[in-house]
Amino acid sequence: MSDQPFFPDIAHFHELAVRHRLVPVAMEITADLDTPLTLFMKMSVGYGDKFLFESMEGGEKWGRWSFIGCDPLLSFTSRGKRITIREDGNKKVRRFTGQPLPALRRLLAKLAAAEVPGLPRFCGGLIGYLGYDLVRSLEDLPNKRPLLPYPDTAFMVPRLLVAHDSLRQKATLICWTRLSGSDDVDAVYADAIERLRALIVRLRGALRVHYRNHAENRLLITESIAEPEFTANMTPGSFAAMVERAKEYILAGDVIQVVLSQRFQTEAKLLPVRLYRALRQVNPSPYLFYLQLGKVTQIGSSPEILVRLTGGEIELRPIAGTRRRGKDEEEDLALEKELLADPKERAEHVMLVDLGRNDVGRIAEGGSVSVRDLMVVERYSHVMHLVSGVCGKLAAGKDQFDVVAACFPAGTVSGAPKIRAMEIINELEPERRGPYAGAVGYFGFGGAMDFCITIRTIIAYAGKLSIQAGAGIVADSDPEREYQETINKSMALRRAVELAYKGF
């Protein structure tokens, strides 16, 4: 690693401080001896709230950019309409009632972050998750089941952020400063530089040094731990009964499809980072994430985007249609051919593409919505899927929060028509979904946003690990086959847990 000059310089920082409340100070270092994971482990030890976002492109190569953050300037949580914002290490706490997405919009606007040339495409913002139950603030749904013990939504604005560029083997280190009219601007700038220098010392150190005397040193152990036993929140019989009831609604004309899920749970006997290490080996995916906010940690390998907004372009990619991977290339190709020829899978996929077009059309310019790559097969470690792309140009007067509101939750985890499908889910599933079928990602300072669907995700909370998976129910669904689909979709996560427990 070699130091480069800090930017902006002090004169430019003074200019930015006049107009903005959040101003970054950054520098670039050589990072050819580290992976994003080792940088994350060195950087974030000791911090409660932290994240790592990585990606695998096409199931074959690592994505160019990875993002790491910790040390929040502020945090945002909501449960129902109860919202809490914590600042300055919990020294300042505000509680009020309201709708989460409008509150997040106001918060991001109030932060008034400065743009500095030379920073990566994503350099800061609100990072976190939207739980499935956010839908209750967007649609008038029955509120039968009790609130879960963790937030419906949780976000943070990290003070420290690292953007790792695997192509150039460089990392941009960013420290966000928060200013008010009474601050000593020179002192704020000097403090940011000291924080970046301290971060460099951390990143240059050996990994084991950081964990030698720390409670988190268990994440480096490799000896075997007794393998976990998973229990489901439904029996095969109760799941089958749920499917049959859903089919009655379908035959009555209430819905065309509804996605029903079950949850698998086991004891948590190791640190979540060890699970993440295993999951990124077992099931690398377009959206790999480790997100720890408060007492909830999500370790995910989601294959599916919820929605992305970049430069005014809206994009989502519905995934519907699944087959397991073959034992060899010949069987893989045979299963692909079978999937592409399956009329049920194709009809379900086209229906969800149409639903995606309708969602994007709600916030896109008229005539700008299009479908790209209709029904291509994408392969992952344990399954293959049918995937399509839906795009549109953001309409004037709309923003990143409007985009999420229009597309949340994804039709691929709810059904169609979406609102009636969600009502049926609420009636038939025995528990609220929590983070499952929601979204993980960010609202960027510059107006961009990127969220994946919270599927293929392990939730660590209160000494438990939970995995949830669903199946799309249609008129001719076979309950046993749909039950098995939930097992297949959860298998990569189960194997990651088993690997983490065995040691590697």
mmCIF file of C-alpha atoms in Angstrom, residues 344-484:
data_model
loop_
_atom_site.group_PDB
_atom_site.id
_atom_site.type_symbol
_atom_site.label_atom_id
_atom_site.label_comp_id
_atom_site.label_asym_id
_atom_site.label_seq_id
_atom_site.Cartn_x
_atom_site.Cartn_y
_atom_site.Cartn_z
ATOM 1 C CA LYS A 344 -45.788 -23.707 -16.533
ATOM 2 C CA GLU A 345 -42.398 -22.097 -15.899
ATOM 3 C CA ARG A 346 -42.612 -19.972 -19.052
ATOM 4 C CA ALA A 347 -46.153 -18.786 -18.305
ATOM 5 C CA GLU A 348 -45.207 -17.900 -14.719
ATOM 6 C CA HIS A 349 -42.122 -16.053 -15.940
ATOM 7 C CA VAL A 350 -44.002 -14.001 -18.553
ATOM 8 C CA MET A 351 -46.608 -13.074 -15.945
ATOM 9 C CA LEU A 352 -43.899 -11.759 -13.599
ATOM 10 C CA VAL A 353 -42.166 -9.874 -16.416
ATOM 11 C CA ASP A 354 -45.496 -8.155 -17.129
ATOM 12 C CA LEU A 355 -45.812 -7.333 -13.430
ATOM 13 C CA GLY A 356 -42.308 -5.852 -13.522
ATOM 14 C CA ARG A 357 -43.223 -3.765 -16.557
ATOM 15 C CA ASN A 358 -46.244 -2.428 -14.687
ATOM 16 C CA ASP A 359 -44.126 -1.574 -11.616
ATOM 17 C CA VAL A 360 -41.508 0.265 -13.673
ATOM 18 C CA GLY A 361 -44.242 1.969 -15.699
ATOM 19 C CA ARG A 362 -45.575 3.636 -12.550
ATOM 20 C CA ILE A 363 -42.454 5.817 -12.246
ATOM 21 C CA ALA A 364 -41.010 5.792 -15.790
ATOM 22 C CA GLU A 365 -41.486 8.164 -18.700
ATOM 23 C CA GLY A 366 -44.306 7.125 -20.996
ATOM 24 C CA GLY A 367 -43.112 4.801 -23.745
ATOM 25 C CA SER A 368 -39.678 4.221 -22.173
ATOM 26 C CA VAL A 369 -40.326 0.777 -20.618
ATOM 27 C CA SER A 370 -38.751 -2.134 -22.477
ATOM 28 C CA VAL A 371 -37.875 -5.807 -21.941
ATOM 29 C CA ARG A 372 -34.339 -7.014 -22.579
ATOM 30 C CA ASP A 373 -32.955 -10.561 -22.614
ATOM 31 C CA LEU A 374 -36.319 -12.269 -22.317
ATOM 32 C CA MET A 375 -36.083 -15.667 -20.581
ATOM 33 C CA VAL A 376 -32.348 -16.326 -20.594
ATOM 34 C CA VAL A 377 -30.962 -19.068 -18.333
ATOM 35 C CA GLU A 378 -28.554 -18.033 -15.571
ATOM 36 C CA ARG A 379 -26.651 -20.656 -13.571
ATOM 37 C CA TYR A 380 -25.746 -20.533 -9.904
ATOM 38 C CA SER A 381 -23.994 -23.017 -7.654
ATOM 39 C CA HIS A 382 -27.016 -25.207 -6.900
ATOM 40 C CA VAL A 383 -29.812 -24.053 -9.234
ATOM 41 C CA MET A 384 -30.467 -22.423 -12.608
ATOM 42 C CA HIS A 385 -33.143 -19.795 -13.269
ATOM 43 C CA LEU A 386 -35.035 -18.106 -16.101
ATOM 44 C CA VAL A 387 -34.177 -14.377 -16.045
ATOM 45 C CA SER A 388 -35.362 -11.318 -18.004
ATOM 46 C CA GLY A 389 -34.511 -7.606 -17.873
ATOM 47 C CA VAL A 390 -37.032 -4.745 -17.577
ATOM 48 C CA CYS A 391 -35.839 -1.152 -18.024
ATOM 49 C CA GLY A 392 -37.261 2.363 -18.170
ATOM 50 C CA LYS A 393 -36.295 6.031 -17.899
ATOM 51 C CA LEU A 394 -37.178 7.759 -14.612
ATOM 52 C CA ALA A 395 -39.993 10.254 -15.045
ATOM 53 C CA ALA A 396 -39.538 13.915 -14.151
ATOM 54 C CA GLY A 397 -40.376 14.680 -10.537
ATOM 55 C CA LYS A 398 -39.648 11.123 -9.345
ATOM 56 C CA ASP A 399 -36.712 9.983 -7.239
ATOM 57 C CA GLN A 400 -35.024 6.879 -5.842
ATOM 58 C CA PHE A 401 -37.609 6.498 -3.063
ATOM 59 C CA ASP A 402 -40.468 6.591 -5.561
ATOM 60 C CA VAL A 403 -38.721 3.805 -7.467
ATOM 61 C CA VAL A 404 -38.558 1.556 -4.411
ATOM 62 C CA ALA A 405 -42.159 2.328 -3.451
ATOM 63 C CA ALA A 406 -43.322 1.352 -6.965
ATOM 64 C CA CYS A 407 -41.406 -1.919 -7.100
ATOM 65 C CA PHE A 408 -41.557 -3.166 -3.502
ATOM 66 C CA PRO A 409 -41.910 -6.009 -2.817
ATOM 67 C CA ALA A 410 -40.846 -7.898 -5.916
ATOM 68 C CA GLY A 411 -43.548 -9.844 -7.710
ATOM 69 C CA THR A 412 -41.249 -12.864 -7.659
ATOM 70 C CA VAL A 413 -41.617 -13.121 -3.863
ATOM 71 C CA SER A 414 -45.278 -12.059 -3.592
ATOM 72 C CA GLY A 415 -47.325 -12.994 -6.671
ATOM 73 C CA ALA A 416 -49.849 -11.425 -9.027
ATOM 74 C CA PRO A 417 -51.924 -9.386 -8.717
ATOM 75 C CA LYS A 418 -49.508 -8.222 -6.071
ATOM 76 C CA ILE A 419 -51.796 -6.697 -3.430
ATOM 77 C CA ARG A 420 -54.254 -9.628 -3.320
ATOM 78 C CA ALA A 421 -51.315 -12.059 -3.282
ATOM 79 C CA MET A 422 -49.870 -10.256 -0.271
ATOM 80 C CA GLU A 423 -53.220 -10.465 1.516
ATOM 81 C CA ILE A 424 -53.232 -14.229 0.972
ATOM 82 C CA ILE A 425 -49.636 -14.518 2.191
ATOM 83 C CA ASN A 426 -50.619 -12.610 5.304
ATOM 84 C CA GLU A 427 -53.506 -15.037 5.885
ATOM 85 C CA LEU A 428 -51.755 -18.326 5.155
ATOM 86 C CA GLU A 429 -48.152 -18.017 6.346
ATOM 87 C CA PRO A 430 -47.897 -18.664 10.103
ATOM 88 C CA GLU A 431 -45.473 -15.807 10.881
ATOM 89 C CA ARG A 432 -44.449 -12.422 9.548
ATOM 90 C CA ARG A 433 -41.607 -12.623 7.081
ATOM 91 C CA GLY A 434 -39.241 -10.108 8.637
ATOM 92 C CA PRO A 435 -36.230 -9.339 6.403
ATOM 93 C CA TYR A 436 -37.046 -12.248 4.049
ATOM 94 C CA ALA A 437 -38.474 -11.115 0.678
ATOM 95 C CA GLY A 438 -37.582 -7.510 1.467
ATOM 96 C CA ALA A 439 -34.456 -5.813 0.127
ATOM 97 C CA VAL A 440 -30.822 -5.045 1.008
ATOM 98 C CA GLY A 441 -28.884 -2.188 -0.569
ATOM 99 C CA TYR A 442 -28.397 1.555 -0.534
ATOM 100 C CA PHE A 443 -29.827 4.969 -1.311
ATOM 101 C CA GLY A 444 -26.791 6.892 -2.570
ATOM 102 C CA PHE A 445 -26.086 10.538 -1.794
ATOM 103 C CA GLY A 446 -26.088 11.354 -5.510
ATOM 104 C CA GLY A 447 -29.566 9.954 -6.217
ATOM 105 C CA ALA A 448 -28.571 6.449 -7.322
ATOM 106 C CA MET A 449 -29.862 3.349 -5.588
ATOM 107 C CA ASP A 450 -29.369 -0.393 -5.816
ATOM 108 C CA PHE A 451 -31.282 -3.070 -3.898
ATOM 109 C CA CYS A 452 -31.354 -6.833 -4.164
ATOM 110 C CA ILE A 453 -34.191 -9.048 -2.967
ATOM 111 C CA THR A 454 -33.540 -10.642 0.413
ATOM 112 C CA ILE A 455 -33.573 -14.256 -0.679
ATOM 113 C CA ARG A 456 -30.831 -16.906 -0.268
ATOM 114 C CA THR A 457 -30.069 -15.107 2.989
ATOM 115 C CA ILE A 458 -29.196 -16.247 6.518
ATOM 116 C CA ILE A 459 -30.558 -14.082 9.339
ATOM 117 C CA ALA A 460 -28.597 -14.186 12.599
ATOM 118 C CA TYR A 461 -30.511 -12.877 15.599
ATOM 119 C CA ALA A 462 -30.690 -13.681 19.315
ATOM 120 C CA GLY A 463 -28.597 -16.842 19.084
ATOM 121 C CA LYS A 464 -30.540 -18.275 16.148
ATOM 122 C CA LEU A 465 -29.903 -18.662 12.433
ATOM 123 C CA SER A 466 -32.917 -18.616 10.133
ATOM 124 C CA ILE A 467 -33.293 -19.356 6.434
ATOM 125 C CA GLN A 468 -36.506 -18.786 4.494
ATOM 126 C CA ALA A 469 -37.451 -19.932 0.994
ATOM 127 C CA GLY A 470 -40.604 -19.829 -1.098
ATOM 128 C CA ALA A 471 -42.313 -21.341 -4.120
ATOM 129 C CA GLY A 472 -44.666 -19.792 -6.656
ATOM 130 C CA ILE A 473 -48.083 -21.433 -6.437
ATOM 131 C CA VAL A 474 -50.302 -21.548 -9.550
ATOM 132 C CA ALA A 475 -53.483 -23.403 -10.468
ATOM 133 C CA ASP A 476 -51.827 -26.723 -11.299
ATOM 134 C CA SER A 477 -49.140 -26.669 -8.593
ATOM 135 C CA ASP A 478 -48.273 -29.979 -6.953
ATOM 136 C CA PRO A 479 -47.879 -29.402 -3.180
ATOM 137 C CA GLU A 480 -45.094 -31.949 -2.843
ATOM 138 C CA ARG A 481 -43.136 -30.428 -5.708
ATOM 139 C CA GLU A 482 -43.574 -26.902 -4.328
ATOM 140 C CA TYR A 483 -42.442 -28.078 -0.894
ATOM 141 C CA GLN A 484 -39.345 -29.585 -2.489
#
